[in-house]
PDB file of N, CA and C in Angstrom:
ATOM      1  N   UNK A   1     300.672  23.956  60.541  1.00  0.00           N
ATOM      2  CA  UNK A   1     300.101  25.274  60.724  1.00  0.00           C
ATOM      3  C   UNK A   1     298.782  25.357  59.950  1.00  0.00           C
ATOM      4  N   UNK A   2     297.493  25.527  59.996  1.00  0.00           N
ATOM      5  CA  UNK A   2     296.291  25.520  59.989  1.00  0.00           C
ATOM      6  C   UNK A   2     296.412  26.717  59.186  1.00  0.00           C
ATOM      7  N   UNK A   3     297.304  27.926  58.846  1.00  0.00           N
ATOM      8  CA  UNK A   3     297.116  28.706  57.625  1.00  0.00           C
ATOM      9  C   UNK A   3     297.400  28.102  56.639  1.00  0.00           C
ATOM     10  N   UNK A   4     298.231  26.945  56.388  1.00  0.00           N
ATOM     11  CA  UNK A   4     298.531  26.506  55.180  1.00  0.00           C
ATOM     12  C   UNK A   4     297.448  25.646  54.511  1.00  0.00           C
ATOM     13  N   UNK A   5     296.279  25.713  55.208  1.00  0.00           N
ATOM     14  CA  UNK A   5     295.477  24.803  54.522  1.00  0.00           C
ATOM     15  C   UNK A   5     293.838  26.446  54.048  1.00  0.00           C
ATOM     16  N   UNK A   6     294.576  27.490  53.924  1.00  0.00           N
ATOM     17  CA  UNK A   6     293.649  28.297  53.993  1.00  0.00           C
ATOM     18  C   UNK A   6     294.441  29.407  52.893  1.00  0.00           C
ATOM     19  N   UNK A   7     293.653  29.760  51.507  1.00  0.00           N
ATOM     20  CA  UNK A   7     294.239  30.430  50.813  1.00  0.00           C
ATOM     21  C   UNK A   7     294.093  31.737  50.738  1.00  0.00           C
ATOM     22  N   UNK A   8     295.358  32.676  50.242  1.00  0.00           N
ATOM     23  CA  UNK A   8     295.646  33.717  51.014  1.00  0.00           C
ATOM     24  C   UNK A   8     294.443  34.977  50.628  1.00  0.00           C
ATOM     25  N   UNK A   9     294.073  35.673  51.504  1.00  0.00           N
ATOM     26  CA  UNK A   9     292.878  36.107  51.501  1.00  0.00           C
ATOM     27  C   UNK A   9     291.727  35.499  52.224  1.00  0.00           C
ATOM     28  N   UNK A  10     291.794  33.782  52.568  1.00  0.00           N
ATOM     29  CA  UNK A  10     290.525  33.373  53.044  1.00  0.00           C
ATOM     30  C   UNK A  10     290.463  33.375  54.400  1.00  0.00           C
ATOM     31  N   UNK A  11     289.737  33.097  54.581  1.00  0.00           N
ATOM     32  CA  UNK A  11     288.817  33.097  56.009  1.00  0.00           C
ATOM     33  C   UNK A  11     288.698  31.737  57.259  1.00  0.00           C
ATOM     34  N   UNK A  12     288.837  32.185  57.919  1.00  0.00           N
ATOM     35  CA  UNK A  12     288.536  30.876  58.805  1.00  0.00           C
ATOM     36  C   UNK A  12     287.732  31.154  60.053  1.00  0.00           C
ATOM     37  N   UNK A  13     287.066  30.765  60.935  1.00  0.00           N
ATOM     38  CA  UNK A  13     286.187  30.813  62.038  1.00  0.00           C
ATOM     39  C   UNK A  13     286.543  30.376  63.454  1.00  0.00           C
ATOM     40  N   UNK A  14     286.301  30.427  64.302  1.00  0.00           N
ATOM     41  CA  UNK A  14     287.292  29.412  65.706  1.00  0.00           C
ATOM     42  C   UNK A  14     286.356  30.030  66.895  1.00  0.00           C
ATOM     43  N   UNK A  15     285.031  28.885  67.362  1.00  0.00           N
ATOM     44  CA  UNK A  15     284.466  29.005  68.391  1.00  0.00           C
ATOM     45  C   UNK A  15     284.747  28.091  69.685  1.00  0.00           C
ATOM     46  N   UNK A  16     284.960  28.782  70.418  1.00  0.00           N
ATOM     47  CA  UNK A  16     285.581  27.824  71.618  1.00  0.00           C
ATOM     48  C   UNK A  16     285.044  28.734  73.024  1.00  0.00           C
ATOM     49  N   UNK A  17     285.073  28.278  74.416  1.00  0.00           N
ATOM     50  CA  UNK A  17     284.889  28.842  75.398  1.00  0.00           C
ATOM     51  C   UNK A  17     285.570  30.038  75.274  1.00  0.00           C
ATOM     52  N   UNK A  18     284.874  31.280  76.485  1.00  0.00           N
ATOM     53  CA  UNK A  18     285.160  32.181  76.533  1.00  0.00           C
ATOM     54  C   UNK A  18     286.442  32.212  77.813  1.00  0.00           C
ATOM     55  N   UNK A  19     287.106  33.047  76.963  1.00  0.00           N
ATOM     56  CA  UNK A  19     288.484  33.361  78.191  1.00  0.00           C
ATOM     57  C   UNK A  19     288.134  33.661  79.570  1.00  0.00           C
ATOM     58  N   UNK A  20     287.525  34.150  79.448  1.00  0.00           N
ATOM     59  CA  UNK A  20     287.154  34.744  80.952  1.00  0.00           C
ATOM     60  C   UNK A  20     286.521  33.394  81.317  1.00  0.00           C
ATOM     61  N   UNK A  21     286.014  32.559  81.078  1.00  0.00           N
ATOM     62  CA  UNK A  21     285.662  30.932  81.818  1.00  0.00           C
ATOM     63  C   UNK A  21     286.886  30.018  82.403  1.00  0.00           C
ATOM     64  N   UNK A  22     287.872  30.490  82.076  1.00  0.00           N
ATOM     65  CA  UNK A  22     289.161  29.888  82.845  1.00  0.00           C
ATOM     66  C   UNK A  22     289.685  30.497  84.362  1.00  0.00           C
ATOM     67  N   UNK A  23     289.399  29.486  84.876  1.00  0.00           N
ATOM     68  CA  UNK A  23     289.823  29.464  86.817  1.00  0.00           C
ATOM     69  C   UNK A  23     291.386  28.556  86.565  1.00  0.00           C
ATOM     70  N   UNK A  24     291.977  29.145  87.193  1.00  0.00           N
ATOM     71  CA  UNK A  24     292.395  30.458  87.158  1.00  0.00           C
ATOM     72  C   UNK A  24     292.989  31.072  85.760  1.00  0.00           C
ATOM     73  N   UNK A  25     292.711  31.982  85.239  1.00  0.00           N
ATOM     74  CA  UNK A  25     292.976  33.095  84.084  1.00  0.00           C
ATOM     75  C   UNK A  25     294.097  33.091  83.619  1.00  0.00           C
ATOM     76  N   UNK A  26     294.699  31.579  83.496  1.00  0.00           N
ATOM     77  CA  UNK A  26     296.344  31.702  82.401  1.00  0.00           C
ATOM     78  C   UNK A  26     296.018  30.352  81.576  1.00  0.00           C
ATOM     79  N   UNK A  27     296.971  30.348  80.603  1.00  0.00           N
ATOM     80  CA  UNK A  27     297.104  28.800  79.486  1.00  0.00           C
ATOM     81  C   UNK A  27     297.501  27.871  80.858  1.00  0.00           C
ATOM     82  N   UNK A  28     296.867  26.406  79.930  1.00  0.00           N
ATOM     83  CA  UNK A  28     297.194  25.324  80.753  1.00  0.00           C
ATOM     84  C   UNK A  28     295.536  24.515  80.251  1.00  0.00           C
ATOM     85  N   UNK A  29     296.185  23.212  80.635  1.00  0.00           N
ATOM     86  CA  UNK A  29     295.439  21.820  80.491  1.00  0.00           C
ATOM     87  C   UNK A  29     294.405  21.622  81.614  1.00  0.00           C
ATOM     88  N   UNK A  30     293.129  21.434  81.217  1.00  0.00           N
ATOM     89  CA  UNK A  30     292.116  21.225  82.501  1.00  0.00           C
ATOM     90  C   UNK A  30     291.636  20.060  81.980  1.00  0.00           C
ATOM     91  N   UNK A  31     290.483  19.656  83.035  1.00  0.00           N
ATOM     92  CA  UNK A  31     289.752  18.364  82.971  1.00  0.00           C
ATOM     93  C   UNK A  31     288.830  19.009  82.862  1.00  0.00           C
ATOM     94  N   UNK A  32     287.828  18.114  81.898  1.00  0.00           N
ATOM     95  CA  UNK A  32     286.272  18.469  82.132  1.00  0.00           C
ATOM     96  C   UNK A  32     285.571  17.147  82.612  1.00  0.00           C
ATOM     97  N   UNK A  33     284.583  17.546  83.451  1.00  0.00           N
ATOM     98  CA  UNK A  33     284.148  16.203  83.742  1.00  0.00           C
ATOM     99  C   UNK A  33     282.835  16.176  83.709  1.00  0.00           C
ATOM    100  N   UNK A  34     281.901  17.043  82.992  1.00  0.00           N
ATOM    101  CA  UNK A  34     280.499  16.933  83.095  1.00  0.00           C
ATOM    102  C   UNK A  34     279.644  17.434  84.228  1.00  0.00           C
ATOM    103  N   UNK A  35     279.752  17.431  85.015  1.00  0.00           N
ATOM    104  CA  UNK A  35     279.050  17.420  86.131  1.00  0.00           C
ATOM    105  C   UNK A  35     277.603  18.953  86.425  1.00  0.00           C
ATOM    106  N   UNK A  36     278.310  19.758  85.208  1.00  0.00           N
ATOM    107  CA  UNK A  36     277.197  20.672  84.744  1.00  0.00           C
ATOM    108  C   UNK A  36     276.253  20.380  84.445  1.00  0.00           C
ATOM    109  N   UNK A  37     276.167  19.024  82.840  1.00  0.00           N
ATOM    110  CA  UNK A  37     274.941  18.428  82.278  1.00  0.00           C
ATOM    111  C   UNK A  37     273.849  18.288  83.167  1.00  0.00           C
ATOM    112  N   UNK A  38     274.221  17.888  84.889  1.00  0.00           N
ATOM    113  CA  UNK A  38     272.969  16.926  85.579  1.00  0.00           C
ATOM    114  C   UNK A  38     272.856  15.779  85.079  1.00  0.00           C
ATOM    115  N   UNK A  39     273.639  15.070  84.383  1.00  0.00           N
ATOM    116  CA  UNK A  39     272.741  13.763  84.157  1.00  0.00           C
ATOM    117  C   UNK A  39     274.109  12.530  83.625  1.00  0.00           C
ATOM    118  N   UNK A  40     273.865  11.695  84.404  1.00  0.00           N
ATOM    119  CA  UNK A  40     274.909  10.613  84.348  1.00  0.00           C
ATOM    120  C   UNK A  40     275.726  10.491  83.535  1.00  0.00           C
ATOM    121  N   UNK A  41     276.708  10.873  83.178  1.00  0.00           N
ATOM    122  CA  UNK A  41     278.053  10.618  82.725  1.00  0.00           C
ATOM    123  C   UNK A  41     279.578  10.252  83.011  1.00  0.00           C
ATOM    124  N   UNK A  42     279.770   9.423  82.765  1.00  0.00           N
ATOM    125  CA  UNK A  42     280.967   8.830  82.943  1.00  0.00           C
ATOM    126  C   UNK A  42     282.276   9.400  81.846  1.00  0.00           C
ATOM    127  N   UNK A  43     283.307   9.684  82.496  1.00  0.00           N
ATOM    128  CA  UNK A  43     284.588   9.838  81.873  1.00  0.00           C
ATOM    129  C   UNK A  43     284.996  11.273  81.750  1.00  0.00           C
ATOM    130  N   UNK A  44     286.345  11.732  81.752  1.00  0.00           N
ATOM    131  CA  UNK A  44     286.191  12.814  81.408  1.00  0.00           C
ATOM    132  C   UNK A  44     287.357  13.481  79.693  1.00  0.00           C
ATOM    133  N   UNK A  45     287.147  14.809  80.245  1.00  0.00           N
ATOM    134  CA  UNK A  45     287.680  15.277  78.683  1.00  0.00           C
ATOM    135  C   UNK A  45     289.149  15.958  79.018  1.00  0.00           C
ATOM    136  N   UNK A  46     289.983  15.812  78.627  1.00  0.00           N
ATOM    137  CA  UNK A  46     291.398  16.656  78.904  1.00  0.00           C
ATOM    138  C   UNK A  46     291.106  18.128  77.397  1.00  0.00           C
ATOM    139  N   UNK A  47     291.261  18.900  78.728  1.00  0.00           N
ATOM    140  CA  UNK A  47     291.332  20.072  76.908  1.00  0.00           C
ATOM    141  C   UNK A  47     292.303  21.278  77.713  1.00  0.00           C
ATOM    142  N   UNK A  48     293.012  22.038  76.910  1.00  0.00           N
ATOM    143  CA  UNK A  48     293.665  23.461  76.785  1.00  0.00           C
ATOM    144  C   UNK A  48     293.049  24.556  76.595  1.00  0.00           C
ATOM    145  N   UNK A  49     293.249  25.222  77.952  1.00  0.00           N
ATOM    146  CA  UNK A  49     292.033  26.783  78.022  1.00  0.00           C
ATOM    147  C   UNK A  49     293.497  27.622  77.402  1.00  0.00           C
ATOM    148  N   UNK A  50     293.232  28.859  77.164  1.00  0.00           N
ATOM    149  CA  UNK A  50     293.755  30.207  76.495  1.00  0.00           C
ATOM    150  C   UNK A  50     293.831  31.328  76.929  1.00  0.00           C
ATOM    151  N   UNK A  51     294.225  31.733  77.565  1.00  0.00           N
ATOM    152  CA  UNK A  51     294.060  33.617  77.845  1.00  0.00           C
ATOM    153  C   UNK A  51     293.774  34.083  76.283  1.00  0.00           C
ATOM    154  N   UNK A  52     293.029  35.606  76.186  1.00  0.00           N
ATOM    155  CA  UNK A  52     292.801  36.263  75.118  1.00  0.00           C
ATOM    156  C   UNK A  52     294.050  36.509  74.432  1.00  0.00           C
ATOM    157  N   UNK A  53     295.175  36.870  75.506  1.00  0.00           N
ATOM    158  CA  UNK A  53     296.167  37.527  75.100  1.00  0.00           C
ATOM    159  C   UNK A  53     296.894  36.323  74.076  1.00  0.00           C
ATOM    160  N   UNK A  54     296.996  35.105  74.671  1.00  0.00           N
ATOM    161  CA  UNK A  54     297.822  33.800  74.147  1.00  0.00           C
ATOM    162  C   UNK A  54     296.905  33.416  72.942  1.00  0.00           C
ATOM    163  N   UNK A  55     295.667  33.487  72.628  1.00  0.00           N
ATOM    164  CA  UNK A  55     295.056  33.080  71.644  1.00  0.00           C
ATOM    165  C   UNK A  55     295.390  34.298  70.384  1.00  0.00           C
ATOM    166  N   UNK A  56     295.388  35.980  70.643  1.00  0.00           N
ATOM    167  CA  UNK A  56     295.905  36.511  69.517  1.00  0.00           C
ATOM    168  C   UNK A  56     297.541  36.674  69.350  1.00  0.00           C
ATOM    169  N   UNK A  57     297.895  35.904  70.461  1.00  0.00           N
ATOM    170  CA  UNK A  57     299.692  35.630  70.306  1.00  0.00           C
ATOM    171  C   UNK A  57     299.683  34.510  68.992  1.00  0.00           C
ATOM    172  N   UNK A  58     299.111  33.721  69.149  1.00  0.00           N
ATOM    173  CA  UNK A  58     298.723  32.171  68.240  1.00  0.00           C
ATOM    174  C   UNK A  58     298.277  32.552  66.888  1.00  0.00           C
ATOM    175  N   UNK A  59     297.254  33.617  66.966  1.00  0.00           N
ATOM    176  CA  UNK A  59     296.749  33.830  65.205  1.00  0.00           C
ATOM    177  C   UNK A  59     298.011  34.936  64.967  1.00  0.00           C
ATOM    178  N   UNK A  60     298.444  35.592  65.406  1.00  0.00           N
ATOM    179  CA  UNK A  60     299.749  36.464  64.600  1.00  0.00           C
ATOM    180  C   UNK A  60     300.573  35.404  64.126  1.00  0.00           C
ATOM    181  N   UNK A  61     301.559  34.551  65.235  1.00  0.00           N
ATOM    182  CA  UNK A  61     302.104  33.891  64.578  1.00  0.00           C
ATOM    183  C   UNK A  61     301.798  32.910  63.163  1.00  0.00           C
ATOM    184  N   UNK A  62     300.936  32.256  63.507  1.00  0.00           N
ATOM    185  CA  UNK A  62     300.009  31.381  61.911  1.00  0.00           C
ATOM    186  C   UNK A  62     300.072  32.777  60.933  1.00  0.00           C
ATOM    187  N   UNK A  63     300.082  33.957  60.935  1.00  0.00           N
ATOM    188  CA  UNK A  63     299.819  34.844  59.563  1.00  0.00           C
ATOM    189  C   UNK A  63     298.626  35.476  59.696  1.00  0.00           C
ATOM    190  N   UNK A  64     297.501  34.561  60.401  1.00  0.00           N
ATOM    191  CA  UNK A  64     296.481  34.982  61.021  1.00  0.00           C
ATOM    192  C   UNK A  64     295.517  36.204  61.348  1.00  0.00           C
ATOM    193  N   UNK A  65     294.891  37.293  61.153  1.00  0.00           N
ATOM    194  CA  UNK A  65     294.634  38.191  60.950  1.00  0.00           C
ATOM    195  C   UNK A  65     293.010  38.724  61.742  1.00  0.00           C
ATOM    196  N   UNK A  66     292.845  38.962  62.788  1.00  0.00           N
ATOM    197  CA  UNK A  66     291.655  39.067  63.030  1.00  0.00           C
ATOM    198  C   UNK A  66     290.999  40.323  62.494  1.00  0.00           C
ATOM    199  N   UNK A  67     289.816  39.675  62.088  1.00  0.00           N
ATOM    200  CA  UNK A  67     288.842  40.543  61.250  1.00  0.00           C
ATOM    201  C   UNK A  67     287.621  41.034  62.413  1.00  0.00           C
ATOM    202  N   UNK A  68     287.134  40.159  63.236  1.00  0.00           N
ATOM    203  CA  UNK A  68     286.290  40.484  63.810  1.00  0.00           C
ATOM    204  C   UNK A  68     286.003  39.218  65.661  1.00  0.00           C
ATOM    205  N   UNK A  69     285.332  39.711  66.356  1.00  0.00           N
ATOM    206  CA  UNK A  69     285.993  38.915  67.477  1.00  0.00           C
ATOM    207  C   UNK A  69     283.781  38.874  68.063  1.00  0.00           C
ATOM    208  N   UNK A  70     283.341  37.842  68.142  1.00  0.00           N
ATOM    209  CA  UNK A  70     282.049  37.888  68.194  1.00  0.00           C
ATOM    210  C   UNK A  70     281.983  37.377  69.729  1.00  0.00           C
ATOM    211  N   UNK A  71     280.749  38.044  70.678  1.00  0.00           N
ATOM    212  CA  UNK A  71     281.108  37.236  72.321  1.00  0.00           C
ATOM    213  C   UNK A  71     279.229  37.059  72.638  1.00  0.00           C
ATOM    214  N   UNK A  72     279.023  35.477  72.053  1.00  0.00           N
ATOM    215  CA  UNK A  72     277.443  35.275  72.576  1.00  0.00           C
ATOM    216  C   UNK A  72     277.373  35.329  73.966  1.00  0.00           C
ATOM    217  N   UNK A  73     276.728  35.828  74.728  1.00  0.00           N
ATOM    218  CA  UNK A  73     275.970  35.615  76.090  1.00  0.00           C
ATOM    219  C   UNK A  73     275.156  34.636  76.321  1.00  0.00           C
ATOM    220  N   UNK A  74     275.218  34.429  77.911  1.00  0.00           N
ATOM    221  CA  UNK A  74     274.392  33.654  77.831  1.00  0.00           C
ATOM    222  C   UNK A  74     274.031  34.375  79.577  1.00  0.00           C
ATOM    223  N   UNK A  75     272.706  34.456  79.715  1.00  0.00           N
ATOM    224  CA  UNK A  75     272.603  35.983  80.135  1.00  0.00           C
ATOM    225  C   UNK A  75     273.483  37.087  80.291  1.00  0.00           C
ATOM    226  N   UNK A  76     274.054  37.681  81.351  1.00  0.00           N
ATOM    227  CA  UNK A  76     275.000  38.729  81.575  1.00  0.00           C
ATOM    228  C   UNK A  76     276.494  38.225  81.272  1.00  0.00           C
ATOM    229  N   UNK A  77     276.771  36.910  81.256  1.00  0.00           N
ATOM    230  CA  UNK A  77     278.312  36.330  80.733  1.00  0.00           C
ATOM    231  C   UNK A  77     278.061  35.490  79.530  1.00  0.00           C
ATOM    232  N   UNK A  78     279.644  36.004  79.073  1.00  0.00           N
ATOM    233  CA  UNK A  78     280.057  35.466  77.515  1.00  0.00           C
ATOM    234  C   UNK A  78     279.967  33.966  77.538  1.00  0.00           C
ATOM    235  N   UNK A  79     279.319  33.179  76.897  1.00  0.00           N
ATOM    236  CA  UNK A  79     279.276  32.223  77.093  1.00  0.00           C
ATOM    237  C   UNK A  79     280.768  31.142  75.802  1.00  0.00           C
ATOM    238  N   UNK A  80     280.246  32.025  75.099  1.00  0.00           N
ATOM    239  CA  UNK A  80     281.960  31.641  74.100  1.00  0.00           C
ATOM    240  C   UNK A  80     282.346  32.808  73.097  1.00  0.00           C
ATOM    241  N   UNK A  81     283.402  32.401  72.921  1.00  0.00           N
ATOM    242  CA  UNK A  81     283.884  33.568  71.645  1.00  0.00           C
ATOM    243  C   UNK A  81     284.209  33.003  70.290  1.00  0.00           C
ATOM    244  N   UNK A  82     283.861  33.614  69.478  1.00  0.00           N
ATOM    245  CA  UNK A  82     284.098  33.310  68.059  1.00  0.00           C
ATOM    246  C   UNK A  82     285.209  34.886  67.198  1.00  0.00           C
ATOM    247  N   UNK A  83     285.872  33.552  66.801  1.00  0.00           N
ATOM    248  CA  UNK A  83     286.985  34.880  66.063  1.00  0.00           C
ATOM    249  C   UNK A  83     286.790  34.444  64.739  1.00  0.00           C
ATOM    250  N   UNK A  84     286.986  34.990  63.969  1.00  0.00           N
ATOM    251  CA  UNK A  84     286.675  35.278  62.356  1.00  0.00           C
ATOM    252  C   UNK A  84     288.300  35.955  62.290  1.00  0.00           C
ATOM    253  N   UNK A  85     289.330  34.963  61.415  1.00  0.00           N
ATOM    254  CA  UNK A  85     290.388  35.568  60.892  1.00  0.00           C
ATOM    255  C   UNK A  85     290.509  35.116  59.100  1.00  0.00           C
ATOM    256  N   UNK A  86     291.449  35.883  59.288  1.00  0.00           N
ATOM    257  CA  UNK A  86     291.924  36.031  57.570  1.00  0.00           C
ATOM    258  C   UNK A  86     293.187  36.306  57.003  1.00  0.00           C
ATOM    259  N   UNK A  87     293.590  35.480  56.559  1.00  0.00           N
ATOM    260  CA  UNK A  87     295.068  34.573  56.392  1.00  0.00           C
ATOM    261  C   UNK A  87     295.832  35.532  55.673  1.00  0.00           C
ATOM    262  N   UNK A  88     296.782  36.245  56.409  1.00  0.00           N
ATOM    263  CA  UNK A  88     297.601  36.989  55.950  1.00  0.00           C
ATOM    264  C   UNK A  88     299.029  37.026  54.781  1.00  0.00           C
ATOM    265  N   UNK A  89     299.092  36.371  55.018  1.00  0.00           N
ATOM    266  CA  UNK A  89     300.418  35.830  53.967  1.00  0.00           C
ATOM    267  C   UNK A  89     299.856  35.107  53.029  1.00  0.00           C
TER     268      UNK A  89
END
């Protein structure tokens, strides 16, 4: 558990894609394969998207505490979200 390495009162950060960037809009394992960059790449990436709801299901359980929930754009859509929590227990 990633609170136990965080003392009580402190802080932690967690930037990752924005929820709303998941086709279709539930948890589960996708592929990434580049093909956005434009430019030759080989191989791809296995990663785990989140609904909003399942990501503050995840910091309650850890003790977890959100302090503040930050959403950069990148014009009119969120391009990622950053949560700022603070370790409850």
């Amino acid at each position: 558990n990633v609170s136990s390495f965080i003392h009580s009162g402190g802080l932690i950060f967690i930037q990752t894609l924005h929820p709303l960037s998941l086709t279709p809009y539930q948890d589960g394992w996708r592929t990434e394969n580049f093909e956005a960059m434009k430019i030759p790449f080989q191989g791809t990436m296995d990663w785990y998207g989140r609904t909003l709801e399942s990501w503050l299901n995840e910091f309650r359980q850890a003790g977890l505490m959100v302090e503040s929930i930050h959403e950069p754009l990148s014009g009119d859509t969120p391009a990622s979200i950053i949560f700022t929590l603070r370790k409850s227990r």
